[in-house]
Amino acid sequence: MAIIESPTARATTEFASFGAQPDIDGPGMAALVAWVDEVAALTQPDRIHWVDGSAEENAALLEQMVADGTLIKLNDEKRPGSYLARSDEGDVARLESRTFISSEREEDAGPTNNWVAPAEMRATLRPLFEGSMRGRTMFVVPFSMGKIGGPISQLGVQLTDSPYAVVSIEIMTRVGDAVTELIAEGKPWVRTVHSVGAPLRDGEEDVAWPSNDEKYIVHFPDTLEVWSFGSGYGGNAILAKKCYALRIASVLGRDQGWMAEHMLLIRVLDPQGRAYHVAAAFPSACGKTNLAMLRPTIPGWKVETLGDDITWIRPGEDGRLYAINPEAGFFGVAPGTGESTNVTAVETLWGNVLFTNVALTDDGDVWWEGLTDEAPDHLIDWRGDDWTPDSGRPAAHPNSRFTVSAAQAPSIADDWEEAVPLDVILFGGRRATNVPLVVESFNWEHGVFLGSTISSERTAAAEGKVGELRRDPFAMMPFCGYNMGDYMAHWLEMGGKAEKLPKIYQVNWFRRGADGRFLWPGFGDNSRVIDWVIRRLQGEAEAVVTPIGLIPAPGSLNLDGIEVPQEDLDELFSIDPDAWLEDADLTEEFYSLFGDKTPAALRAQLDALRTRLKAAKD
Ligand code: GTP
Ligand code: SPV
Ligand code: MN
């Protein structure tokens, strides 16, 4: 079969041997082709390229992007098979203010999502997408979240005019003809459309990072569609990730009895070799990739990586909850990733990496704040300007990223594409004050309460004022595709779907002393918290009851080999009832946003917390 006949389709010259519609037939193929045709008629690309997912095609795409100036090829001796992209200065992070849930009913989006009625939103999007791919190639990218053909995998297709998005999706998901075959067989799939919104007039020169000042990231949960316009960056452009695997998937989970969560997933092996599976929900740029690649500083413990950002959780037949990472790669925060903080990540990044907005060294390699203790004498910064250590600005953008295949991590578990039984769930945020290093919940309901109260200091992963404290329940505030009140109820319901539930903990690596420094060494030493948590499961570590939950009994946290002064430890675990009562008021305010949808069980948890805090004051 030839490239499909759309009003604008022309044969490609630079990809003469790639891009034709694959010769795949089946009952589901007509709907796919019709949709590709329909979007092409709207967006009017010069060419349509069906991505087959082959290594040759990938190489050709990369080569073309280097020729076009979109990518810089790094020094093959230093960083083989790797590239650097510099985004537009106005396109460096997710845009929560431009992210919409267009459900039929406003209450299904809820008060914490931007909502516009679907008909109105479609009327807004139509003129934006009309002709938006002119002068460009529209890529048809069939992808699978979860291994291709896996029992709980989900399929989708992204139409995009960004080759950068295509090669990113090829790292982050499983892409190619094998997916198209499943769609042709009639398997369900989600439609996602992405345009950078920068059509080229005849003969017009392209820029390195095309984008549009006007941006929309829109989800239609009722029809399972995503439409994204104007941005080429991360979660705005790799639609399989936040848009599908969290926002759309959370809606599927609500309806089908499972969960899509913003969590890393690891296997922890204790010194006896017993395996435990831990999932952890931390807001963006709060340490998921870091914990996912944890190298324990206490002897005998080992951590295997299963996932670093998204976890789907389902009840299994044996009465446990099973967890799986649906992604195939890591889109990780570069700054702060170094030999002393995450050596596994540094090793993972030896080659075959797509970097975005990091700095370029004079010998054609990359650098970012925290990669080494000392900065090189000269760099080209993320904007493309000369940089020296006394330039007075970061060389890499704070939200600069690496995109790399998960299989390349030396810590990756052999069976990382399979679901595993979940033993522990951690909730964490970035809290300079108030929240102790670790708190154990009394039970599932109390654990869900802890998750619902997570707040965190804003990071550079999204637009907004960095450092400002904001509520981020379950680390899902920007990623829940439906009403957060219903979502909290769904968490409680899931507690009834398994006989042996994971135990829930709250953690905080980011508490600071009066002098502003971190009280806890963090990184590899977070294994000490994991060790305590696992020994709690085994009934081998002592805890003391506090008004907010259980904390380690004195001496029960393994601190062998590190120096944490007693005053720091006291501060790390100090609980100020007055501050917590103030926090409880904010929780009440937050709950009131959802009116009747706030589960009564969580309101009861809040009442009980207040009662315990008041008792502690007397
Ligand atoms: P997303 O990809 O945005 O979802 O982020 P993430 O949660 O995976 O964040 P990541 O692990 O990449 O960490 C982001 C930043 O947190 C980096 O700058 C790390 O250096 C820092 N960080 C991670 N773990 C710790 C820790 O234990 N202590 C301290 N102080 N910083 C940490
Ligand atoms: C996050 O912000 O949580 C990320 C990066 O994981 S992005 O894919 O851009 O959403
Ligand atoms: Mn994330």
CSV table of N, CA and C and ligand atoms in Angstrom, one decimal, residues 242 262 284 288 309, ligand 3:
chain,number,residue,atom,x,y,z
A,242,LYS,N,2.1,11.7,30.4
A,242,LYS,CA,1.1,12.2,31.4
A,242,LYS,C,-0.3,12.2,30.9
A,262,HIS,N,1.2,8.5,39.7
A,262,HIS,CA,2.4,9.2,39.5
A,262,HIS,C,3.5,8.6,40.4
A,284,SER,N,6.4,16.1,40.8
A,284,SER,CA,7.4,16.3,39.8
A,284,SER,C,8.7,16.9,40.4
A,288,LYS,N,11.7,10.9,42.4
A,288,LYS,CA,11.3,9.6,41.9
A,288,LYS,C,12.4,8.9,41.2
A,309,ASP,N,8.4,6.8,37.1
A,309,ASP,CA,7.4,8.0,37.0
A,309,ASP,C,6.0,7.6,37.0
B,3,MN,MN,6.7,12.9,36.6
